[in-house]
Amino acid sequence: MRTFGIEEEFIFLKPSTLQPANVGDDVHAELLGRSPVSRFISHEFLASQIERSTPVFDRFEQASADLLAFRSRLARAALNRGVLAAGVGAPFQTEGWPEVTNVKRYHTVETEFRGLVPDHLINGLHVHVGIPGREAGVQALNRVRVWLPTLLALAVNSPFWHGADTGFSSWRSVHMRRWSTIGCPPIFADAADYDRRIRRLVGVGGTYDLRTIWWNARLAEDHPTVEIRVCDAQLDAPSTLLLAALTRAVVTTALRDGEADVAPIDIAPELLDAGLWHAAREGMESTLLNPVSGTLESASAVTAALLRYAGDAIDEVGNRDRIVALLARTQRLGTGAERQRAAMRAGGQPALAALLGRALTAHD
């Protein structure tokens, strides 16, 4: 099995209104370097956000302990400032033009994307999986791409915008469709083809460098990894762990299939893109696109298809029981979007705020 790492984006919110709170700089300064779990903390695009990258893991248990330890420190730092730190794909409420973090790169993004900036209050979960080389990574991308709608459906966690239910389970995904490179990556002949095509994108639209190519799966430019970027930020660590474990298994399987020259699943690009939109709306509550059959099937059936595809990789490290238990937890509690909606139905905005605060450090 391949090594893996996780990037989590968090947003700080005012408890009374659930609007963004611009304390990212203060929290960053407090946490940076205070303990091993606080390594690799970075600013994010907005002053109300923070990002944390984990160390490289080779075991599930390492990731579990690390994520919980950092989230506990983050919760305390937020509490000290009278705000909530939340793992959500988008905040419940927004207010005017957001404050951009005072970093040159982020001001360039603001200049390039203009009127899209007020809607970029979005937070993601990115999973990196180690690859032996760029050629192998491209062949893995060709095979992973068809499972991106399934992973998104499990990860939906942004149903609200401007204080209202959008009718979508991942409104973050809808926002991101307006950026200049997004969605499922195309099929590439080889690494040279990948590199040639991404370089042609630079300078077109808002893609001002290779790091602003925001496909939902790509090769990382700074690390020897495949980076899966389709997931919303997650309410709690167990949800993040489930998605990381599934992503690792899918990428591991795709790497092996590429090495064995097993043909990628053939699916029309327009159908795959529509499947991604469908997953953003429905989450796990209805149907999903099964890439094997090319038809809509129940969410549970498509999840089972993903488990069959990646089954050998899951079994190799003895993670099947843990993954099955985490999937059962998601079925019992609901996705992040379902849990947010349930909180709003039960007690309105105060109940939602309580859920966000409680979930950040939940471990079961």
CSV table of C-alpha atoms in Angstrom, one decimal:
chain,number,residue,atom,x,y,z
A,1,MET,CA,0.0,0.0,0.0
A,2,ARG,CA,1.1,3.5,-0.7
A,3,THR,CA,1.9,6.2,1.8
A,4,PHE,CA,-0.6,9.0,2.2
A,5,GLY,CA,-1.1,12.5,3.7
A,6,ILE,CA,-4.1,14.7,4.3
A,7,GLU,CA,-4.8,18.4,3.9
A,8,GLU,CA,-7.7,19.8,5.9
A,9,GLU,CA,-9.1,23.3,5.5
A,10,PHE,CA,-11.0,24.9,8.4
A,11,ILE,CA,-13.0,28.1,8.7
A,12,PHE,CA,-13.6,30.2,11.8
A,13,LEU,CA,-17.1,31.3,12.5
A,14,LYS,CA,-18.9,33.6,14.9
A,15,PRO,CA,-21.1,31.4,17.1
A,16,SER,CA,-24.1,33.7,17.2
A,17,THR,CA,-24.4,34.2,13.4
A,18,LEU,CA,-22.2,31.5,11.9
A,19,GLN,CA,-20.6,34.2,9.7
A,20,PRO,CA,-16.8,34.0,9.0
A,21,ALA,CA,-14.5,35.4,11.7
A,22,ASN,CA,-11.2,36.8,10.5
A,23,VAL,CA,-8.9,35.2,13.2
A,24,GLY,CA,-6.8,33.0,10.9
A,25,ASP,CA,-3.6,35.0,11.4
A,26,ASP,CA,-3.9,34.9,15.2
A,27,VAL,CA,-4.6,31.2,15.3
A,28,HIS,CA,-1.8,30.4,12.8
A,29,ALA,CA,0.7,32.3,15.0
A,30,GLU,CA,-0.4,30.6,18.1
A,31,LEU,CA,-0.4,27.0,16.8
A,32,LEU,CA,2.6,27.1,14.5
A,33,GLY,CA,5.5,25.1,16.0
A,34,ARG,CA,3.8,24.7,19.4
A,35,SER,CA,3.8,20.9,19.1
A,36,PRO,CA,4.4,18.1,16.5
A,37,VAL,CA,0.7,18.0,15.5
A,38,SER,CA,0.8,21.7,14.7
A,39,ARG,CA,3.5,21.3,12.0
A,40,PHE,CA,2.6,22.2,8.4
A,41,ILE,CA,0.0,24.8,9.3
A,42,SER,CA,-0.5,27.4,6.6
A,43,HIS,CA,-2.6,30.4,5.8
A,44,GLU,CA,-5.5,29.9,3.4
A,45,PHE,CA,-7.0,32.2,0.8
A,46,LEU,CA,-9.2,34.1,3.3
A,47,ALA,CA,-8.5,35.6,6.7
A,48,SER,CA,-11.2,33.4,8.2
A,49,GLN,CA,-9.5,30.2,7.1
A,50,ILE,CA,-6.5,28.0,8.0
A,51,GLU,CA,-5.1,24.9,6.4
A,52,ARG,CA,-3.2,22.0,8.0
A,53,SER,CA,-1.2,19.4,6.2
A,54,THR,CA,-0.4,16.2,8.0
A,55,PRO,CA,2.9,14.3,8.1
A,56,VAL,CA,3.2,11.3,5.7
A,57,PHE,CA,1.5,8.2,7.0
A,58,ASP,CA,1.7,4.5,6.1
A,59,ARG,CA,-0.8,3.3,8.7
A,60,PHE,CA,-4.4,4.2,9.4
A,61,GLU,CA,-3.8,4.4,13.2
A,62,GLN,CA,-1.2,7.1,12.7
A,63,ALA,CA,-3.6,9.3,10.8
A,64,SER,CA,-6.3,8.8,13.3
A,65,ALA,CA,-4.2,9.9,16.3
A,66,ASP,CA,-2.7,12.9,14.4
A,67,LEU,CA,-6.0,14.3,13.1
A,68,LEU,CA,-7.7,14.1,16.5
A,69,ALA,CA,-4.7,15.7,18.3
A,70,PHE,CA,-4.6,18.7,15.9
A,71,ARG,CA,-8.4,19.2,15.9
A,72,SER,CA,-8.3,19.4,19.7
A,73,ARG,CA,-5.6,22.1,19.7
A,74,LEU,CA,-7.5,24.0,17.0
A,75,ALA,CA,-10.7,23.9,19.0
A,76,ARG,CA,-9.0,25.3,22.0
A,77,ALA,CA,-7.3,28.1,20.0
A,78,ALA,CA,-10.7,29.0,18.5
A,79,LEU,CA,-12.5,28.9,21.9
A,80,ASN,CA,-9.8,31.3,23.3
A,81,ARG,CA,-11.0,33.8,20.7
A,82,GLY,CA,-14.7,33.3,21.2
A,83,VAL,CA,-15.2,31.6,17.8
A,84,LEU,CA,-15.9,28.2,16.3
A,85,ALA,CA,-13.4,26.3,14.2
A,86,ALA,CA,-15.5,24.3,11.7
A,87,GLY,CA,-14.9,21.6,9.2
A,88,VAL,CA,-17.5,22.5,6.6
A,89,GLY,CA,-17.4,22.8,2.8
A,90,ALA,CA,-19.1,26.3,3.0
A,91,PRO,CA,-20.3,28.4,5.9
A,92,PHE,CA,-23.9,28.8,6.8
A,93,GLN,CA,-23.9,32.6,6.5
A,94,THR,CA,-21.6,35.1,4.7
A,95,GLU,CA,-21.2,38.9,4.9
A,96,GLY,CA,-20.0,41.1,2.0
A,97,TRP,CA,-16.6,40.9,0.3
A,98,PRO,CA,-14.4,38.6,2.4
A,99,GLU,CA,-11.0,39.7,3.7
A,100,VAL,CA,-8.3,38.0,1.7
A,101,THR,CA,-5.2,36.9,3.5
A,102,ASN,CA,-2.4,39.4,3.1
A,103,VAL,CA,-0.1,37.1,1.0
A,104,LYS,CA,1.0,38.1,-2.5
A,105,ARG,CA,-0.3,34.8,-4.1
A,106,TYR,CA,-3.7,35.2,-2.6
A,107,HIS,CA,-4.0,38.8,-3.9
A,108,THR,CA,-3.1,37.5,-7.3
A,109,VAL,CA,-6.0,35.0,-7.1
A,110,GLU,CA,-8.3,37.9,-6.0
A,111,THR,CA,-7.2,39.9,-9.1
A,112,GLU,CA,-7.6,37.0,-11.5
A,113,PHE,CA,-11.0,35.7,-10.3
A,114,ARG,CA,-12.6,39.0,-9.5
A,115,GLY,CA,-16.4,38.7,-8.9
A,116,LEU,CA,-16.0,35.0,-7.9
A,117,VAL,CA,-14.1,35.9,-4.8
A,118,PRO,CA,-17.1,36.6,-2.5
A,119,ASP,CA,-18.3,33.0,-3.2
A,120,HIS,CA,-15.0,31.4,-2.6
A,121,LEU,CA,-15.7,30.8,1.1
A,122,ILE,CA,-15.2,27.1,0.6
A,123,ASN,CA,-13.1,24.5,2.3
A,124,GLY,CA,-11.9,21.2,1.1
A,125,LEU,CA,-10.3,17.9,2.1
A,126,HIS,CA,-7.4,16.9,-0.1
A,127,VAL,CA,-5.8,13.4,0.1
A,128,HIS,CA,-2.3,12.8,-1.3
A,129,VAL,CA,-1.2,9.2,-2.1
A,130,GLY,CA,2.4,8.5,-2.9
A,131,ILE,CA,3.4,7.4,-6.4
A,132,PRO,CA,6.6,5.8,-7.7
A,133,GLY,CA,6.9,8.4,-10.5
A,134,ARG,CA,5.1,10.8,-12.7
A,135,GLU,CA,4.3,8.3,-15.5
A,136,ALA,CA,2.7,5.9,-13.0
A,137,GLY,CA,0.8,8.9,-11.5
A,138,VAL,CA,-0.8,9.8,-14.8
A,139,GLN,CA,-1.9,6.3,-15.4
A,140,ALA,CA,-3.4,6.2,-12.0
A,141,LEU,CA,-5.3,9.5,-12.8
A,142,ASN,CA,-6.7,7.9,-15.9
A,143,ARG,CA,-8.3,5.2,-13.7
A,144,VAL,CA,-9.2,7.1,-10.5
A,145,ARG,CA,-11.2,9.8,-12.3
A,146,VAL,CA,-14.3,7.7,-12.8
A,147,TRP,CA,-14.7,7.2,-9.0
A,148,LEU,CA,-14.6,10.9,-8.1
A,149,PRO,CA,-18.4,11.3,-8.1
A,150,THR,CA,-18.6,8.4,-5.6
A,151,LEU,CA,-16.0,9.9,-3.3
A,152,LEU,CA,-17.8,13.3,-3.5
A,153,ALA,CA,-21.1,11.7,-2.6
A,154,LEU,CA,-19.6,10.3,0.6
A,155,ALA,CA,-18.0,13.7,1.4
A,156,VAL,CA,-20.8,16.2,0.8
A,157,ASN,CA,-20.9,18.7,3.6
A,158,SER,CA,-22.0,22.1,2.4
A,159,PRO,CA,-25.8,22.3,2.0
A,160,PHE,CA,-26.3,25.9,3.1
A,161,TRP,CA,-25.4,29.3,1.6
A,162,HIS,CA,-26.5,32.8,2.7
A,163,GLY,CA,-28.5,31.2,5.5
A,164,ALA,CA,-30.7,29.1,3.2
A,165,ASP,CA,-30.7,25.4,2.1
A,166,THR,CA,-29.4,25.3,-1.5
A,167,GLY,CA,-31.1,21.9,-2.3
A,168,PHE,CA,-27.5,20.6,-3.0
A,169,SER,CA,-25.5,18.5,-0.6
A,170,SER,CA,-22.2,20.0,-1.8
A,171,TRP,CA,-22.7,23.7,-2.7
A,172,ARG,CA,-18.9,24.0,-2.6
A,173,SER,CA,-18.7,21.8,-5.6
A,174,VAL,CA,-21.2,24.0,-7.5
A,175,HIS,CA,-19.1,27.1,-6.7
A,176,MET,CA,-16.0,25.4,-7.9
A,177,ARG,CA,-17.5,24.6,-11.3
A,178,ARG,CA,-17.1,28.3,-12.2
A,179,TRP,CA,-13.3,28.3,-11.9
A,180,SER,CA,-11.2,28.0,-15.0
A,181,THR,CA,-10.0,24.4,-14.5
A,182,ILE,CA,-12.2,22.1,-12.5
A,183,GLY,CA,-14.0,18.8,-12.5
A,184,CYS,CA,-12.7,15.4,-13.5
A,185,PRO,CA,-9.4,15.5,-15.4
A,186,PRO,CA,-9.4,14.2,-19.0
A,187,ILE,CA,-7.6,11.0,-20.1
A,188,PHE,CA,-3.9,11.5,-20.8
A,189,ALA,CA,-1.7,9.4,-23.1
A,190,ASP,CA,1.3,9.6,-20.8
A,191,ALA,CA,3.2,11.9,-18.5
A,192,ALA,CA,4.6,13.9,-21.4
A,193,ASP,CA,1.0,14.5,-22.6
A,194,TYR,CA,-0.1,15.6,-19.1
A,195,ASP,CA,2.8,18.0,-18.7
A,196,ARG,CA,2.3,19.5,-22.2
A,197,ARG,CA,-1.4,20.1,-21.7
A,198,ILE,CA,-1.2,21.6,-18.2
A,199,ARG,CA,1.5,24.0,-19.4
A,200,ARG,CA,-0.7,25.2,-22.2
A,201,LEU,CA,-3.4,26.1,-19.6
A,202,VAL,CA,-1.1,28.5,-17.8
A,203,GLY,CA,-2.1,32.1,-18.7
A,204,VAL,CA,-5.6,31.1,-19.9
A,205,GLY,CA,-8.4,32.4,-17.7
A,206,GLY,CA,-7.4,32.5,-14.1
A,207,THR,CA,-4.9,29.7,-14.4
A,208,TYR,CA,-1.8,31.8,-13.8
A,209,ASP,CA,0.5,28.9,-12.7
A,210,LEU,CA,0.4,25.1,-12.4
A,211,ARG,CA,-0.9,25.3,-8.9
A,212,THR,CA,-4.1,27.0,-10.1
A,213,ILE,CA,-5.0,23.9,-12.1
A,214,TRP,CA,-7.8,22.8,-9.9
A,215,TRP,CA,-9.0,19.5,-11.3
A,216,ASN,CA,-10.6,17.2,-8.7
A,217,ALA,CA,-7.6,14.9,-9.2
A,218,ARG,CA,-4.1,15.9,-10.3
A,219,LEU,CA,-0.5,15.3,-9.8
A,220,ALA,CA,1.0,17.4,-7.0
A,221,GLU,CA,3.7,19.7,-8.4
A,222,ASP,CA,5.7,19.8,-5.1
A,223,HIS,CA,5.4,16.2,-4.0
A,224,PRO,CA,5.5,12.7,-5.6
A,225,THR,CA,1.8,12.2,-5.1
A,226,VAL,CA,-1.6,11.9,-6.7
A,227,GLU,CA,-3.8,14.5,-5.1
A,228,ILE,CA,-7.6,13.9,-4.8
A,229,ARG,CA,-9.3,17.2,-4.2
A,230,VAL,CA,-13.0,16.4,-4.7
A,231,CYS,CA,-14.1,16.2,-1.1
A,232,ASP,CA,-15.7,18.9,1.1
A,233,ALA,CA,-14.0,19.6,4.4
A,234,GLN,CA,-15.4,17.2,7.0
A,235,LEU,CA,-17.2,17.8,10.3
A,236,ASP,CA,-15.2,15.2,12.2
A,237,ALA,CA,-12.0,13.2,12.1
A,238,PRO,CA,-13.7,9.8,11.5
A,239,SER,CA,-15.3,11.1,8.3
A,240,THR,CA,-11.9,12.4,7.1
A,241,LEU,CA,-10.3,9.0,7.9
A,242,LEU,CA,-12.9,7.1,5.9
A,243,LEU,CA,-12.4,9.3,2.8
A,244,ALA,CA,-8.6,9.1,3.2
A,245,ALA,CA,-8.7,5.3,3.5
A,246,LEU,CA,-10.9,4.9,0.5
A,247,THR,CA,-8.9,7.3,-1.6
A,248,ARG,CA,-5.7,5.5,-0.7
A,249,ALA,CA,-7.2,2.2,-1.7
A,250,VAL,CA,-8.6,3.4,-5.0
A,251,VAL,CA,-5.3,5.1,-6.0
A,252,THR,CA,-3.3,2.0,-5.0
A,253,THR,CA,-5.6,-0.1,-7.1
A,254,ALA,CA,-5.3,2.4,-10.0
A,255,LEU,CA,-1.5,2.3,-9.8
A,256,ARG,CA,-1.5,-1.5,-10.0
A,257,ASP,CA,-3.9,-1.5,-12.9
A,258,GLY,CA,-1.8,1.0,-14.7
A,259,GLU,CA,1.3,-1.1,-14.2
A,260,ALA,CA,-0.5,-4.2,-15.4
A,261,ASP,CA,-1.9,-2.3,-18.4
A,262,VAL,CA,-5.5,-2.9,-17.4
A,263,ALA,CA,-7.6,-0.6,-19.5
A,264,PRO,CA,-9.3,2.3,-17.7
A,265,ILE,CA,-13.1,2.1,-17.3
A,266,ASP,CA,-14.5,3.7,-20.5
A,267,ILE,CA,-17.1,6.4,-19.7
A,268,ALA,CA,-18.0,9.4,-21.8
A,269,PRO,CA,-16.6,12.6,-20.3
A,270,GLU,CA,-19.9,14.4,-20.5
A,271,LEU,CA,-21.6,11.6,-18.5
A,272,LEU,CA,-18.8,11.6,-15.9
A,273,ASP,CA,-19.2,15.4,-15.5
A,274,ALA,CA,-23.0,15.1,-15.2
A,275,GLY,CA,-22.4,12.3,-12.6
A,276,LEU,CA,-20.2,14.7,-10.6
A,277,TRP,CA,-23.0,17.4,-10.6
A,278,HIS,CA,-25.5,14.7,-9.6
A,279,ALA,CA,-23.4,13.6,-6.7
A,280,ALA,CA,-23.1,17.2,-5.5
A,281,ARG,CA,-26.9,17.5,-5.4
A,282,GLU,CA,-27.9,14.1,-4.1
A,283,GLY,CA,-25.0,13.0,-1.8
A,284,MET,CA,-25.8,9.5,-0.5
A,285,GLU,CA,-29.5,10.0,-0.3
A,286,SER,CA,-30.6,8.8,-3.7
A,287,THR,CA,-28.8,7.5,-6.8
A,288,LEU,CA,-25.3,7.8,-8.1
A,289,LEU,CA,-23.6,7.2,-11.4
A,290,ASN,CA,-22.0,3.7,-11.4
A,291,PRO,CA,-19.0,4.1,-13.7
A,292,VAL,CA,-18.8,0.4,-14.4
A,293,SER,CA,-22.4,0.2,-15.8
A,294,GLY,CA,-22.6,3.9,-16.9
A,295,THR,CA,-26.1,4.1,-15.3
A,296,LEU,CA,-27.7,5.6,-12.2
A,297,GLU,CA,-28.0,3.1,-9.3
A,298,SER,CA,-28.6,3.4,-5.6
A,299,ALA,CA,-25.9,5.1,-3.7
A,300,SER,CA,-25.3,1.9,-1.6
A,301,ALA,CA,-24.8,-0.1,-4.8
A,302,VAL,CA,-22.3,2.3,-6.2
A,303,THR,CA,-20.4,2.4,-2.9
A,304,ALA,CA,-20.3,-1.4,-3.0
A,305,ALA,CA,-18.9,-1.2,-6.5
A,306,LEU,CA,-16.1,1.0,-5.3
A,307,LEU,CA,-15.3,-1.4,-2.5
A,308,ARG,CA,-15.1,-4.3,-5.0
A,309,TYR,CA,-12.8,-2.3,-7.3
A,310,ALA,CA,-10.4,-1.4,-4.4
A,311,GLY,CA,-11.0,-4.6,-2.4
A,312,ASP,CA,-7.6,-6.2,-2.7
A,313,ALA,CA,-5.9,-3.0,-1.6
A,314,ILE,CA,-8.3,-2.6,1.3
A,315,ASP,CA,-7.7,-6.2,2.5
A,316,GLU,CA,-3.9,-6.0,2.3
A,317,VAL,CA,-3.5,-3.7,5.2
A,318,GLY,CA,-6.3,-5.1,7.2
A,319,ASN,CA,-8.5,-2.0,6.9
A,320,ARG,CA,-11.7,-3.6,5.7
A,321,ASP,CA,-13.3,-3.9,9.1
A,322,ARG,CA,-12.5,-0.3,10.0
A,323,ILE,CA,-13.7,1.0,6.6
A,324,VAL,CA,-16.9,-1.0,6.8
A,325,ALA,CA,-17.5,0.3,10.4
A,326,LEU,CA,-16.9,3.9,9.2
A,327,LEU,CA,-19.2,3.4,6.3
A,328,ALA,CA,-21.9,2.1,8.7
A,329,ARG,CA,-21.3,5.2,10.8
A,330,THR,CA,-22.0,7.4,7.8
A,331,GLN,CA,-25.1,5.4,7.0
A,332,ARG,CA,-26.3,5.8,10.7
A,333,LEU,CA,-25.4,9.4,11.2
A,334,GLY,CA,-25.7,10.6,7.6
A,335,THR,CA,-23.2,12.6,5.6
A,336,GLY,CA,-22.1,16.0,6.8
A,337,ALA,CA,-24.8,17.6,4.7
A,338,GLU,CA,-27.5,15.4,6.2
A,339,ARG,CA,-26.3,16.0,9.7
A,340,GLN,CA,-26.2,19.8,9.2
A,341,ARG,CA,-29.8,19.7,7.8
A,342,ALA,CA,-30.9,17.5,10.7
A,343,ALA,CA,-29.5,20.0,13.2
A,344,MET,CA,-31.3,22.9,11.5
A,345,ARG,CA,-34.6,21.1,11.6
A,346,ALA,CA,-34.1,20.1,15.2
A,347,GLY,CA,-33.1,23.5,16.7
A,348,GLY,CA,-32.3,26.0,14.0
A,349,GLN,CA,-29.0,28.0,13.9
A,350,PRO,CA,-28.1,27.4,17.5
A,351,ALA,CA,-28.3,23.6,17.0
A,352,LEU,CA,-26.2,23.9,13.9
A,353,ALA,CA,-23.5,25.8,15.8
A,354,ALA,CA,-23.6,23.2,18.5
A,355,LEU,CA,-23.1,20.4,16.0
A,356,LEU,CA,-20.1,22.2,14.4
A,357,GLY,CA,-18.4,22.8,17.7
A,358,ARG,CA,-19.1,19.3,19.0
A,359,ALA,CA,-18.1,17.5,15.8
A,360,LEU,CA,-14.7,19.1,15.4
A,361,THR,CA,-13.2,16.9,18.1
A,362,ALA,CA,-15.5,13.9,17.9
A,363,HIS,CA,-13.7,10.5,17.7
A,364,ASP,CA,-16.5,8.0,17.3
